[in-house]
Amino acid sequence: MWGYPFYRVRREIGRQAKTVLVTAGIHGEEPGSVEGALRWLESGEWAKWRVNWFVLPCINPYGWERNQRRNAQGRDINRQFRNPAVCPEAQLVKRLVKGHRFVFVLDLHEDVDSPGYYLYELCQEPPFIGERAIAAVGKVIPINRNRVIDGNRATSPGLIRREANLSRLKQRLRWPMAYHLFLNGCRHILGSETPVHLPLQQRARAHNVALRTALSALGDLR
Ligand SMILES: [Zn+2]
């Protein structure tokens, strides 16, 4: 991709096993997301879970190398999933995930303005797991407790639960990757957002705590 390798890491234990997708680095100026995905892979903790792993640790390598949000075309990849023909990274992600049924997705991001950690939860029906993840992450990193976060009213401290209304999502002109995944069958997606003013390893750890807690909350995956 623009002269850079595009990595996909998979562990498959069987067709009957559930598959978890972890994505990071779609925004190049969010290095803690890539670090979080790599830390998870390097820790070996993934092996404790009885799931198939599908990890895209750096979706925007061009932006990551330059510490810039957008790709080589100047596009925000995370807005191109409705019309991916204009964006090679979005096109490639769509092709790679096609045919997979993900029981859960953790999409790693960072926020340059946020005073603390927060989560987006896109889920059609209970059980919701956002509150539990926030409680666990709050032990290792401060939580953003503002009533409005990134322009959205917080559902509870540090959590923005997105309305998972299929027909309304379809009407949106620009789709982030999460909408594409949701509309293609994944019914539980968390967007994990770390504040960039904290040390990189602390941010990476926070993403890992969110993932571990979410997997535990979903149950039946060990
Ligand atoms: Zn982002």
mmCIF file of C-alpha atoms and ligand atoms in Angstrom:
data_model
loop_
_atom_site.group_PDB
_atom_site.id
_atom_site.type_symbol
_atom_site.label_atom_id
_atom_site.label_comp_id
_atom_site.label_asym_id
_atom_site.label_seq_id
_atom_site.Cartn_x
_atom_site.Cartn_y
_atom_site.Cartn_z
ATOM 1 C CA MET A 1 0.000 0.000 0.000
ATOM 2 C CA TRP A 2 1.764 3.175 -1.218
ATOM 3 C CA GLY A 3 5.003 1.185 -0.950
ATOM 4 C CA TYR A 4 4.341 -0.090 2.585
ATOM 5 C CA PRO A 5 3.438 -3.597 3.741
ATOM 6 C CA PHE A 6 -0.133 -4.108 4.959
ATOM 7 C CA TYR A 7 -0.239 -6.705 7.719
ATOM 8 C CA ARG A 8 -3.016 -9.092 8.594
ATOM 9 C CA VAL A 9 -2.425 -11.478 11.496
ATOM 10 C CA ARG A 10 -4.640 -14.533 11.880
ATOM 11 C CA ARG A 11 -4.925 -17.452 14.242
ATOM 12 C CA GLU A 12 -7.531 -20.013 13.232
ATOM 13 C CA ILE A 13 -8.511 -22.776 15.626
ATOM 14 C CA GLY A 14 -11.514 -24.007 13.702
ATOM 15 C CA ARG A 15 -14.484 -23.050 11.635
ATOM 16 C CA GLN A 16 -16.853 -23.552 14.550
ATOM 17 C CA ALA A 17 -14.951 -21.115 16.765
ATOM 18 C CA LYS A 18 -16.039 -17.509 17.002
ATOM 19 C CA THR A 19 -13.863 -14.886 15.336
ATOM 20 C CA VAL A 20 -12.706 -11.646 16.959
ATOM 21 C CA LEU A 21 -11.452 -8.743 14.857
ATOM 22 C CA VAL A 22 -8.974 -6.176 16.195
ATOM 23 C CA THR A 23 -8.208 -3.150 14.039
ATOM 24 C CA ALA A 24 -5.764 -0.305 14.633
ATOM 25 C CA GLY A 25 -3.900 2.516 12.938
ATOM 26 C CA ILE A 26 -6.611 3.625 10.532
ATOM 27 C CA HIS A 27 -5.670 7.148 11.635
ATOM 28 C CA GLY A 28 -1.928 7.575 11.258
ATOM 29 C CA GLU A 29 -1.476 10.086 14.098
ATOM 30 C CA GLU A 30 -2.791 7.609 16.686
ATOM 31 C CA PRO A 31 0.326 5.500 17.418
ATOM 32 C CA GLY A 32 -1.049 4.162 20.707
ATOM 33 C CA SER A 33 -3.627 2.181 18.711
ATOM 34 C CA VAL A 34 -0.967 0.355 16.678
ATOM 35 C CA GLU A 35 1.098 -0.113 19.830
ATOM 36 C CA GLY A 36 -1.951 -1.574 21.587
ATOM 37 C CA ALA A 37 -2.569 -4.131 18.824
ATOM 38 C CA LEU A 38 1.120 -5.123 18.697
ATOM 39 C CA ARG A 39 1.325 -5.389 22.471
ATOM 40 C CA TRP A 40 -1.656 -7.743 22.457
ATOM 41 C CA LEU A 41 -0.044 -9.939 19.804
ATOM 42 C CA GLU A 42 3.395 -9.920 21.459
ATOM 43 C CA SER A 43 2.020 -10.671 24.926
ATOM 44 C CA GLY A 44 0.702 -14.020 23.755
ATOM 45 C CA GLU A 45 -2.462 -13.419 25.760
ATOM 46 C CA TRP A 46 -4.519 -13.990 22.626
ATOM 47 C CA ALA A 47 -3.685 -17.698 22.951
ATOM 48 C CA LYS A 48 -5.751 -17.948 26.165
ATOM 49 C CA TRP A 49 -8.943 -17.265 24.292
ATOM 50 C CA ARG A 50 -10.794 -19.959 22.382
ATOM 51 C CA VAL A 51 -11.431 -17.770 19.363
ATOM 52 C CA ASN A 52 -10.134 -17.239 15.862
ATOM 53 C CA TRP A 53 -8.089 -14.050 15.767
ATOM 54 C CA PHE A 54 -8.129 -11.615 12.876
ATOM 55 C CA VAL A 55 -5.931 -8.580 13.499
ATOM 56 C CA LEU A 56 -5.211 -5.597 11.239
ATOM 57 C CA PRO A 57 -2.595 -3.779 13.346
ATOM 58 C CA CYS A 58 -1.881 -0.808 11.039
ATOM 59 C CA ILE A 59 -4.470 0.043 8.396
ATOM 60 C CA ASN A 60 -2.794 3.326 7.432
ATOM 61 C CA PRO A 61 0.966 2.643 7.335
ATOM 62 C CA TYR A 62 1.591 5.710 5.141
ATOM 63 C CA GLY A 63 -0.027 7.974 7.743
ATOM 64 C CA TRP A 64 1.550 6.129 10.673
ATOM 65 C CA GLU A 65 5.064 6.722 9.315
ATOM 66 C CA ARG A 66 4.327 10.456 8.931
ATOM 67 C CA ASN A 67 2.231 10.796 12.071
ATOM 68 C CA GLN A 68 -0.637 12.137 9.957
ATOM 69 C CA ARG A 69 -4.303 11.210 10.138
ATOM 70 C CA ARG A 70 -4.969 10.751 6.430
ATOM 71 C CA ASN A 71 -3.624 8.435 3.762
ATOM 72 C CA ALA A 72 -1.428 9.318 0.777
ATOM 73 C CA GLN A 73 -4.489 10.696 -1.055
ATOM 74 C CA GLY A 74 -5.319 13.022 1.836
ATOM 75 C CA ARG A 75 -8.404 10.953 2.698
ATOM 76 C CA ASP A 76 -9.650 9.948 6.134
ATOM 77 C CA ILE A 77 -9.871 6.187 5.526
ATOM 78 C CA ASN A 78 -12.418 5.852 8.306
ATOM 79 C CA ARG A 79 -14.986 7.818 6.268
ATOM 80 C CA GLN A 80 -14.643 5.863 3.021
ATOM 81 C CA PHE A 81 -16.435 2.591 3.673
ATOM 82 C CA ARG A 82 -19.591 3.484 1.830
ATOM 83 C CA ASN A 83 -17.705 4.198 -1.412
ATOM 84 C CA PRO A 84 -14.399 2.399 -0.917
ATOM 85 C CA ALA A 85 -13.578 2.504 -4.643
ATOM 86 C CA VAL A 86 -11.868 5.861 -4.080
ATOM 87 C CA CYS A 87 -9.746 4.636 -1.176
ATOM 88 C CA PRO A 88 -7.409 1.624 -1.565
ATOM 89 C CA GLU A 89 -7.061 0.965 2.183
ATOM 90 C CA ALA A 90 -10.830 0.822 2.710
ATOM 91 C CA GLN A 91 -11.174 -1.337 -0.389
ATOM 92 C CA LEU A 92 -8.533 -3.749 0.892
ATOM 93 C CA VAL A 93 -10.068 -3.989 4.375
ATOM 94 C CA LYS A 94 -13.477 -4.718 2.841
ATOM 95 C CA ARG A 95 -11.965 -7.455 0.700
ATOM 96 C CA LEU A 96 -10.052 -9.014 3.605
ATOM 97 C CA VAL A 97 -13.029 -9.150 5.994
ATOM 98 C CA LYS A 98 -15.523 -10.315 3.372
ATOM 99 C CA GLY A 99 -17.123 -13.616 4.290
ATOM 100 C CA HIS A 100 -16.033 -13.494 7.945
ATOM 101 C CA ARG A 101 -18.579 -13.384 10.752
ATOM 102 C CA PHE A 102 -17.068 -11.466 13.624
ATOM 103 C CA VAL A 103 -18.642 -12.003 17.018
ATOM 104 C CA PHE A 104 -16.895 -8.899 18.303
ATOM 105 C CA VAL A 105 -14.717 -6.072 16.986
ATOM 106 C CA LEU A 106 -12.369 -3.813 18.919
ATOM 107 C CA ASP A 107 -11.339 -0.795 16.842
ATOM 108 C CA LEU A 108 -8.391 1.020 18.436
ATOM 109 C CA HIS A 109 -8.075 4.802 18.192
ATOM 110 C CA GLU A 110 -6.646 7.778 20.033
ATOM 111 C CA ASP A 111 -7.887 11.304 20.727
ATOM 112 C CA VAL A 112 -5.514 14.278 20.776
ATOM 113 C CA ASP A 113 -7.954 16.530 22.654
ATOM 114 C CA SER A 114 -9.467 14.205 25.225
ATOM 115 C CA PRO A 115 -8.439 14.541 28.895
ATOM 116 C CA GLY A 116 -9.047 10.834 29.408
ATOM 117 C CA TYR A 117 -10.017 7.466 27.963
ATOM 118 C CA TYR A 118 -13.437 6.781 26.445
ATOM 119 C CA LEU A 119 -15.281 4.133 24.460
ATOM 120 C CA TYR A 120 -17.810 3.987 21.661
ATOM 121 C CA GLU A 121 -20.142 1.018 21.833
ATOM 122 C CA LEU A 122 -22.147 0.022 18.764
ATOM 123 C CA CYS A 123 -24.411 -2.843 19.704
ATOM 124 C CA GLN A 124 -27.916 -3.772 18.666
ATOM 125 C CA GLU A 125 -29.087 -5.428 21.843
ATOM 126 C CA PRO A 126 -27.917 -6.315 25.372
ATOM 127 C CA PRO A 127 -25.702 -7.494 26.875
ATOM 128 C CA PHE A 128 -23.827 -4.214 26.638
ATOM 129 C CA ILE A 129 -20.252 -4.365 27.858
ATOM 130 C CA GLY A 130 -19.088 -0.746 27.678
ATOM 131 C CA GLU A 131 -19.605 0.104 31.370
ATOM 132 C CA ARG A 132 -17.638 -2.930 32.469
ATOM 133 C CA ALA A 133 -14.775 -2.091 30.110
ATOM 134 C CA ILE A 134 -14.691 1.519 31.336
ATOM 135 C CA ALA A 135 -14.562 0.365 34.963
ATOM 136 C CA ALA A 136 -11.569 -1.880 34.214
ATOM 137 C CA VAL A 137 -9.694 0.648 32.073
ATOM 138 C CA GLY A 138 -10.286 3.309 34.745
ATOM 139 C CA LYS A 139 -7.921 1.396 37.019
ATOM 140 C CA VAL A 140 -4.967 1.956 34.653
ATOM 141 C CA ILE A 141 -5.749 5.283 32.957
ATOM 142 C CA PRO A 142 -7.942 8.339 33.712
ATOM 143 C CA ILE A 143 -11.433 8.287 32.171
ATOM 144 C CA ASN A 144 -12.930 11.225 30.270
ATOM 145 C CA ARG A 145 -15.878 12.131 32.521
ATOM 146 C CA ASN A 146 -17.181 15.044 30.441
ATOM 147 C CA ARG A 147 -20.898 15.043 29.679
ATOM 148 C CA VAL A 148 -20.141 15.675 25.999
ATOM 149 C CA ILE A 149 -17.277 13.722 24.439
ATOM 150 C CA ASP A 150 -16.056 14.310 20.872
ATOM 151 C CA GLY A 151 -19.354 16.093 20.172
ATOM 152 C CA ASN A 152 -21.496 13.259 21.535
ATOM 153 C CA ARG A 153 -23.510 13.120 24.735
ATOM 154 C CA ALA A 154 -21.964 10.501 27.007
ATOM 155 C CA THR A 155 -24.281 7.605 27.920
ATOM 156 C CA SER A 156 -22.397 7.190 31.190
ATOM 157 C CA PRO A 157 -18.930 8.407 32.262
ATOM 158 C CA GLY A 158 -16.486 7.611 29.463
ATOM 159 C CA LEU A 159 -19.011 5.760 27.305
ATOM 160 C CA ILE A 160 -20.845 6.753 24.132
ATOM 161 C CA ARG A 161 -23.344 4.111 23.100
ATOM 162 C CA ARG A 162 -24.264 4.518 19.462
ATOM 163 C CA GLU A 163 -27.783 3.906 18.278
ATOM 164 C CA ALA A 164 -27.621 0.713 16.257
ATOM 165 C CA ASN A 165 -30.464 1.441 13.874
ATOM 166 C CA LEU A 166 -29.717 -0.302 10.582
ATOM 167 C CA SER A 167 -31.861 1.869 8.324
ATOM 168 C CA ARG A 168 -30.502 5.092 9.850
ATOM 169 C CA LEU A 169 -26.921 3.915 9.546
ATOM 170 C CA LYS A 170 -27.509 3.105 5.877
ATOM 171 C CA GLN A 171 -28.673 6.666 5.243
ATOM 172 C CA ARG A 172 -25.383 8.177 6.377
ATOM 173 C CA LEU A 173 -23.310 9.508 3.492
ATOM 174 C CA ARG A 174 -19.916 8.606 4.944
ATOM 175 C CA TRP A 175 -19.399 5.309 6.667
ATOM 176 C CA PRO A 176 -16.653 4.614 9.168
ATOM 177 C CA MET A 177 -15.324 1.063 9.148
ATOM 178 C CA ALA A 178 -17.524 0.218 12.145
ATOM 179 C CA TYR A 179 -20.698 0.879 10.125
ATOM 180 C CA HIS A 180 -19.533 -1.377 7.331
ATOM 181 C CA LEU A 181 -18.767 -4.168 9.805
ATOM 182 C CA PHE A 182 -22.052 -3.675 11.635
ATOM 183 C CA LEU A 183 -24.121 -3.652 8.450
ATOM 184 C CA ASN A 184 -22.340 -6.836 7.398
ATOM 185 C CA GLY A 185 -23.279 -8.830 10.429
ATOM 186 C CA CYS A 186 -21.034 -7.885 13.351
ATOM 187 C CA ARG A 187 -23.412 -6.870 16.093
ATOM 188 C CA HIS A 188 -20.962 -5.765 18.762
ATOM 189 C CA ILE A 189 -18.259 -3.184 18.108
ATOM 190 C CA LEU A 190 -16.231 -1.161 20.580
ATOM 191 C CA GLY A 191 -14.178 1.869 19.561
ATOM 192 C CA SER A 192 -11.415 2.300 22.129
ATOM 193 C CA GLU A 193 -10.042 5.871 22.435
ATOM 194 C CA THR A 194 -6.940 6.706 24.459
ATOM 195 C CA PRO A 195 -5.739 10.271 25.252
ATOM 196 C CA VAL A 196 -2.418 10.937 23.521
ATOM 197 C CA HIS A 197 -0.957 13.114 26.302
ATOM 198 C CA LEU A 198 -0.217 10.032 28.415
ATOM 199 C CA PRO A 199 2.828 7.759 27.881
ATOM 200 C CA LEU A 200 2.557 5.421 24.887
ATOM 201 C CA GLN A 201 2.870 2.207 26.883
ATOM 202 C CA GLN A 202 0.110 3.296 29.250
ATOM 203 C CA ARG A 203 -2.197 3.951 26.312
ATOM 204 C CA ALA A 204 -1.341 0.579 24.760
ATOM 205 C CA ARG A 205 -2.054 -1.097 28.083
ATOM 206 C CA ALA A 206 -5.441 0.627 28.326
ATOM 207 C CA HIS A 207 -6.437 -0.789 24.914
ATOM 208 C CA ASN A 208 -5.391 -4.255 26.083
ATOM 209 C CA VAL A 209 -7.411 -3.970 29.289
ATOM 210 C CA ALA A 210 -10.464 -2.962 27.239
ATOM 211 C CA LEU A 211 -10.022 -5.981 24.960
ATOM 212 C CA ARG A 212 -9.472 -8.423 27.831
ATOM 213 C CA THR A 213 -12.480 -7.088 29.730
ATOM 214 C CA ALA A 214 -14.722 -7.170 26.673
ATOM 215 C CA LEU A 215 -13.788 -10.779 25.919
ATOM 216 C CA SER A 216 -14.494 -11.763 29.533
ATOM 217 C CA ALA A 217 -17.821 -9.916 29.479
ATOM 218 C CA LEU A 218 -18.910 -11.627 26.272
ATOM 219 C CA GLY A 219 -18.412 -14.984 28.002
ATOM 220 C CA ASP A 220 -17.899 -18.474 26.627
ATOM 221 C CA LEU A 221 -14.675 -17.521 24.831
ATOM 222 C CA ARG A 222 -12.063 -19.144 27.069
HETATM 223 ZN ZN ZN B 1 -9.017 7.558 15.142
#
